[in-house]
Coordinates of N, CA, C and O in Angstrom, one line a residue:
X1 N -25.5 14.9 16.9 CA -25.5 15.8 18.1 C -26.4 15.2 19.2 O -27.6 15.0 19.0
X2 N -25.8 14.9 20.1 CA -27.0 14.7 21.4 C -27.7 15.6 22.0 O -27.3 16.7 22.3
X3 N -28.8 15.1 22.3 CA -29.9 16.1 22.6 C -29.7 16.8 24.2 O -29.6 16.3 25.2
X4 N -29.7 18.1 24.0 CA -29.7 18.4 25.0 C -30.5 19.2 26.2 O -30.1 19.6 27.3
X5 N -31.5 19.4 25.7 CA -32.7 20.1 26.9 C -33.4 18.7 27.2 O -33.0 17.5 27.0
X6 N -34.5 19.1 27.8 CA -35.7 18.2 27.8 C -36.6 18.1 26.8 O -37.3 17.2 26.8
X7 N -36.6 18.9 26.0 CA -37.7 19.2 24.8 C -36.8 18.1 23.6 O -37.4 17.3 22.9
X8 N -35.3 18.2 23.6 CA -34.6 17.2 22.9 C -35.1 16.1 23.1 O -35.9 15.5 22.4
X9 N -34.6 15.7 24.5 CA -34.5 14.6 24.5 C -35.7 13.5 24.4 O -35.5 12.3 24.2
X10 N -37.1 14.3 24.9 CA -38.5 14.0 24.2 C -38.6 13.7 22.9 O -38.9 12.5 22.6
X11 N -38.3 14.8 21.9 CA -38.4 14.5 20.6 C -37.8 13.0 20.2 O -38.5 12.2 19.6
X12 N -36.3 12.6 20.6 CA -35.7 12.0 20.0 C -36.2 10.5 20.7 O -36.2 9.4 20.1
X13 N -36.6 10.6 21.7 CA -37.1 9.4 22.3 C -38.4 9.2 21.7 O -38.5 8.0 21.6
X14 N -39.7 10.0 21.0 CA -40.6 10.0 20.1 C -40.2 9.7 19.0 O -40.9 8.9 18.3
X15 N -38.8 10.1 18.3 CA -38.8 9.6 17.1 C -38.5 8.0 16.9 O -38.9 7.2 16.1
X16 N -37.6 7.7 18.0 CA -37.5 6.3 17.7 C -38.5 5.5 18.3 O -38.6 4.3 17.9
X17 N -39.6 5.8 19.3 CA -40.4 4.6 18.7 C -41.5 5.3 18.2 O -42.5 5.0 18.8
X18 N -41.7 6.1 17.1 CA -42.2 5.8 15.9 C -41.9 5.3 14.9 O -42.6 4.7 14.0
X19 N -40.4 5.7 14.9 CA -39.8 5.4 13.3 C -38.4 4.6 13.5 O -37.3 4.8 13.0
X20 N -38.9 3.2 14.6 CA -37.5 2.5 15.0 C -36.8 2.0 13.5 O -36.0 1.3 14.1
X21 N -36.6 1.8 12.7 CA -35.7 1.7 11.3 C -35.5 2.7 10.3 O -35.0 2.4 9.2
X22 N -35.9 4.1 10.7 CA -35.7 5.2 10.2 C -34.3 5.4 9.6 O -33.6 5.7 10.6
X23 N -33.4 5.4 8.3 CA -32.4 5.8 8.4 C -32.0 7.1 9.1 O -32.8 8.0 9.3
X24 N -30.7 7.2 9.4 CA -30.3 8.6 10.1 C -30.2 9.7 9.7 O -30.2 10.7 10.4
X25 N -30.1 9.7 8.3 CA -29.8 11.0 7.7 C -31.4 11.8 7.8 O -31.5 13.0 8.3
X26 N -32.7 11.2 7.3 CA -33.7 11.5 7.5 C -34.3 11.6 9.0 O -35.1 12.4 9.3
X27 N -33.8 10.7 9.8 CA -33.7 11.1 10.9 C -34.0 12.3 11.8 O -34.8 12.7 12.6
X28 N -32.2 12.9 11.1 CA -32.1 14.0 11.7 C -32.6 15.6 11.1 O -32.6 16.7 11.6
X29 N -33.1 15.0 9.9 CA -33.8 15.9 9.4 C -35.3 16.1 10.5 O -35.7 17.2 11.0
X30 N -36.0 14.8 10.7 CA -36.8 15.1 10.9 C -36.9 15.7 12.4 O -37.7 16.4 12.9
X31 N -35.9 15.2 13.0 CA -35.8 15.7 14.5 C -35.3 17.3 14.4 O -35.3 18.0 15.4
X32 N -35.0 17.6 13.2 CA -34.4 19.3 13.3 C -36.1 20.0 13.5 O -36.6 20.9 14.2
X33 N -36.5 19.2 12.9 CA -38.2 19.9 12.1 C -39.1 20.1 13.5 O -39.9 21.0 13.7
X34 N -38.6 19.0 14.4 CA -39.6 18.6 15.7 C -39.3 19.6 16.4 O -40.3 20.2 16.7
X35 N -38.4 19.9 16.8 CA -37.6 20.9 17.3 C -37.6 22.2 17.0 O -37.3 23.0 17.9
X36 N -38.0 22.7 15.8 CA -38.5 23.7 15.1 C -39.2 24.7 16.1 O -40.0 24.3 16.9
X37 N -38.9 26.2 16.2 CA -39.9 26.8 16.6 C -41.4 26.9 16.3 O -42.2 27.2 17.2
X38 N -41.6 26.5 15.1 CA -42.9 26.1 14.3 C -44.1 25.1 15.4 O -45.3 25.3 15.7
X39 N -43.1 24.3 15.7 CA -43.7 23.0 15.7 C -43.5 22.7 17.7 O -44.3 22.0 18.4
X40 N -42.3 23.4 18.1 CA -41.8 23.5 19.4 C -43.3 23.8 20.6 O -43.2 23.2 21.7
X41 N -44.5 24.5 20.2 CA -45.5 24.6 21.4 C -46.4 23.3 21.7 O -47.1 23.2 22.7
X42 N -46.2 21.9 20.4 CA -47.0 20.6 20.5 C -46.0 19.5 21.2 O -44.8 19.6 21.3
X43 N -46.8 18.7 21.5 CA -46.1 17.7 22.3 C -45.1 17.2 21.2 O -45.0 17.3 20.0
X44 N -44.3 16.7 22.1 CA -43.2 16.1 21.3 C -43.1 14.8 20.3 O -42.4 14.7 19.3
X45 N -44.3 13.5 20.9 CA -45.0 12.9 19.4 C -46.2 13.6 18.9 O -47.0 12.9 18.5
X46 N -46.4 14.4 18.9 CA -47.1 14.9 17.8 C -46.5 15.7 16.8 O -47.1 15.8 15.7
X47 N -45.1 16.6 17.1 CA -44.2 17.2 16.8 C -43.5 16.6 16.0 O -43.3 17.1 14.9
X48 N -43.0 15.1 16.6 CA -42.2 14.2 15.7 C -43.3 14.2 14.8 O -43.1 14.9 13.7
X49 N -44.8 13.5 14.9 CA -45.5 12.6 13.6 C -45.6 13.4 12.4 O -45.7 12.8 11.3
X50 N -45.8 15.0 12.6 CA -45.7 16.1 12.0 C -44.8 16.5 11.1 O -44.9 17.0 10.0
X51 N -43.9 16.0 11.8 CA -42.2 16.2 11.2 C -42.1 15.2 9.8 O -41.9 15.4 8.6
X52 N -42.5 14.1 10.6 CA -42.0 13.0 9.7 C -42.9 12.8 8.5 O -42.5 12.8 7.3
X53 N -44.5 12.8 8.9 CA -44.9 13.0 7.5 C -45.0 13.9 6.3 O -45.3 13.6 5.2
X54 N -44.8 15.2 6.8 CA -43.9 16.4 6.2 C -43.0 16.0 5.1 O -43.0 15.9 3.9
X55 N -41.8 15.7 6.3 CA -40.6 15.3 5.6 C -40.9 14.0 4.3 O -40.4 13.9 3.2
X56 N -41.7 13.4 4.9 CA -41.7 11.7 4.1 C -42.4 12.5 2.6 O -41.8 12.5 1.5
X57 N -43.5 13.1 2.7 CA -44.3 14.0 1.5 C -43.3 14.6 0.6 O -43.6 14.3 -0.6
X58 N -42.2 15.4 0.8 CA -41.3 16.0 0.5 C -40.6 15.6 -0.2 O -40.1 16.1 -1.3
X59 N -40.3 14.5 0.4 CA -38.3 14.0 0.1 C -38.5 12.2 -0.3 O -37.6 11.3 -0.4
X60 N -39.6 12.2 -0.3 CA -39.9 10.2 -0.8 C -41.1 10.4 -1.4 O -41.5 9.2 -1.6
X61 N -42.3 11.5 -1.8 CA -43.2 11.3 -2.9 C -43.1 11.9 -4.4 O -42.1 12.4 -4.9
X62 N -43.8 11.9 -4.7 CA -44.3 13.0 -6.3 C -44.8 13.9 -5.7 O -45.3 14.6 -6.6
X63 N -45.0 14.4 -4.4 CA -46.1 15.6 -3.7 C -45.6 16.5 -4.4 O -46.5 17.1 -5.1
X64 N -44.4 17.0 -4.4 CA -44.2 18.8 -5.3 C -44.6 18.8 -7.0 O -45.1 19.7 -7.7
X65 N -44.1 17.3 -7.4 CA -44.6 17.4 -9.2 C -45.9 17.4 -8.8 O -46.5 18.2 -9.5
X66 N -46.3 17.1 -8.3 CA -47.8 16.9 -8.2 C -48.6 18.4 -8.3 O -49.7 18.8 -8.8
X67 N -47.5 18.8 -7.4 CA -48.3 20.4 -7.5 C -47.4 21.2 -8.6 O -47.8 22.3 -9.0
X68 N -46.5 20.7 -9.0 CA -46.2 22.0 -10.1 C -46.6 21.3 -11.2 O -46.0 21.6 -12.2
X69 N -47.4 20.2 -11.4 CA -48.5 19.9 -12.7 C -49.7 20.8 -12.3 O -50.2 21.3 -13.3
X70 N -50.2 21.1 -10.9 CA -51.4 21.7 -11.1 C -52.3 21.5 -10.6 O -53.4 22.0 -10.6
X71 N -51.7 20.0 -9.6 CA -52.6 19.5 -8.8 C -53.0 20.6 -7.4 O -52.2 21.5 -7.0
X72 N -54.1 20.4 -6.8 CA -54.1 21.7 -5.6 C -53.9 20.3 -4.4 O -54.0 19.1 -4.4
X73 N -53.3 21.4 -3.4 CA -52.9 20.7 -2.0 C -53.8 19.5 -1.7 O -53.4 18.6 -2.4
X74 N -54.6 19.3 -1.1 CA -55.8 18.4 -1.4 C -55.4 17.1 -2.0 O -55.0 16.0 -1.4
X75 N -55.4 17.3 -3.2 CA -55.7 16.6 -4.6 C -54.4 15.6 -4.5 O -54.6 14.4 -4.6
X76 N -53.0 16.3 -4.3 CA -51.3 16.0 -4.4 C -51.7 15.1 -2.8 O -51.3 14.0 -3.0
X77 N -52.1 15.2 -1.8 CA -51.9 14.8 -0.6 C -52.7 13.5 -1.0 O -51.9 12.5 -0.9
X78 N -53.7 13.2 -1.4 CA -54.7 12.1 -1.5 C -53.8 11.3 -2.6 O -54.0 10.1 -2.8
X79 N -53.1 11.8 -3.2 CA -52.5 11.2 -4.3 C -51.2 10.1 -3.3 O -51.1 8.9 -3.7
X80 N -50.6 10.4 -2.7 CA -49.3 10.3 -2.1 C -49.5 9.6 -1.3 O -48.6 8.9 -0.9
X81 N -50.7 9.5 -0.6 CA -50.7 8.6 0.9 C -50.3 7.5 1.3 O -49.8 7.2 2.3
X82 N -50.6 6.5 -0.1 CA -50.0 5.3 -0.1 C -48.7 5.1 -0.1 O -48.2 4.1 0.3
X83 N -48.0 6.2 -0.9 CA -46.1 6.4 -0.8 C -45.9 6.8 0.9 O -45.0 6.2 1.5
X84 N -46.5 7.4 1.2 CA -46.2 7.8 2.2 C -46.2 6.6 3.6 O -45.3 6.4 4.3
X85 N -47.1 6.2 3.6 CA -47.2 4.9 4.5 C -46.4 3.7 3.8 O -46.0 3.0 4.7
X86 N -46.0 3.3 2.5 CA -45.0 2.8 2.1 C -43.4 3.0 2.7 O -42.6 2.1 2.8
X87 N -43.2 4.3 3.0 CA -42.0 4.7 3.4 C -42.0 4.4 4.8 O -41.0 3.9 5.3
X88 N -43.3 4.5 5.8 CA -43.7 4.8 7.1 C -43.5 2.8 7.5 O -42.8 2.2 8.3
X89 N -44.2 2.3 6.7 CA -43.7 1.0 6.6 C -42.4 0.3 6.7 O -41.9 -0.6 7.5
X90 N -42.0 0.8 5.8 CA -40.4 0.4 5.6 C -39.2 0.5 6.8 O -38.1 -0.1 7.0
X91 N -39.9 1.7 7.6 CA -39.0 2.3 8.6 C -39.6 2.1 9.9 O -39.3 2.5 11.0
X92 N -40.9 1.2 9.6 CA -41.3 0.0 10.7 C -42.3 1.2 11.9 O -42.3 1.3 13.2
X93 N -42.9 1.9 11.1 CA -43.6 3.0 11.9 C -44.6 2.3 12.8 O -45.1 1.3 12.4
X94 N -44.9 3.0 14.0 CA -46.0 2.4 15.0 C -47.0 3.3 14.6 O -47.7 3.3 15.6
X95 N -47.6 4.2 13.5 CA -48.7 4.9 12.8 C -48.6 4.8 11.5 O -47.6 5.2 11.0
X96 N -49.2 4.5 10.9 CA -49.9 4.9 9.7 C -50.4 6.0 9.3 O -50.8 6.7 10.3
X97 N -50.6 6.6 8.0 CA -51.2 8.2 7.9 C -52.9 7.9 7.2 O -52.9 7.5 6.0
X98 N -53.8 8.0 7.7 CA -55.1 7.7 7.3 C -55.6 9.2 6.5 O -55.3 10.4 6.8
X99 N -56.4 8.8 5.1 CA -56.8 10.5 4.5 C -57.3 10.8 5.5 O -57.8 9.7 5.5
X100 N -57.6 11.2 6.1 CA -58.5 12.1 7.4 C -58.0 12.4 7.8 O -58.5 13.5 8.1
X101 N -56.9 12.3 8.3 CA -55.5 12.9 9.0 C -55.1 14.4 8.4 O -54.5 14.5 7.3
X102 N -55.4 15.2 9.1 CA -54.7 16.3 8.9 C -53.4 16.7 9.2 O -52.8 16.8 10.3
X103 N -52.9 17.0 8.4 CA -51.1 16.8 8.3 C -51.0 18.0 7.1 O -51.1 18.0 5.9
X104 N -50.5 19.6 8.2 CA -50.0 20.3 7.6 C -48.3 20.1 6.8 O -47.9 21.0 6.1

């Protein structure tokens, strides 16, 4: 779907140069996310970077076994970071996710 406000077409211009080799299917996951009412009152890369490490936590780590072994939020996040910037790599990200990074 092409983007169609200004708030779209921010986001989608944010996502590709953060995540210029992003496949598309996650893509557009993560541009739904950016786009989100949730996430809709922050700038549009920060909305994207939100989106994507969200998504990447989700859907390319151990972050949920992590927690339904027992681990607490925290604990599962510090665990994953390196999957996470592995993925963020792969898809040729212009950020990195640093533990200090707060990333709801």
């Amino acid at each position: 779907m092409a983007p169609t406000t200004g708030r779209q077409r921010a986001v989608a211009k944010a996502l590709t140069a953060l995540l210029p080799q992003g496949p598309f299917a996650d893509m557009e996951q993560i541009r739904a996310a950016a786009n989100d009412r949730k996430l809709r009152t922050l700038p549009p890369t920060i909305a994207v970077w939100l989106a994507a490490v969200t998504h990447i936590r989700h859907n390319h780590t151990d972050y949920d076994a992590l927690l339904a072994e027992g681990y607490d939020r925290d604990a599962a996040r510090f665990f994953v970071i390196d999957d996470i910037n592995e993925v963020l790599t792969r898809w040729r990200a212009t950020r990195l996710l640093e533990a200090e990074d707060e990333v709801d």
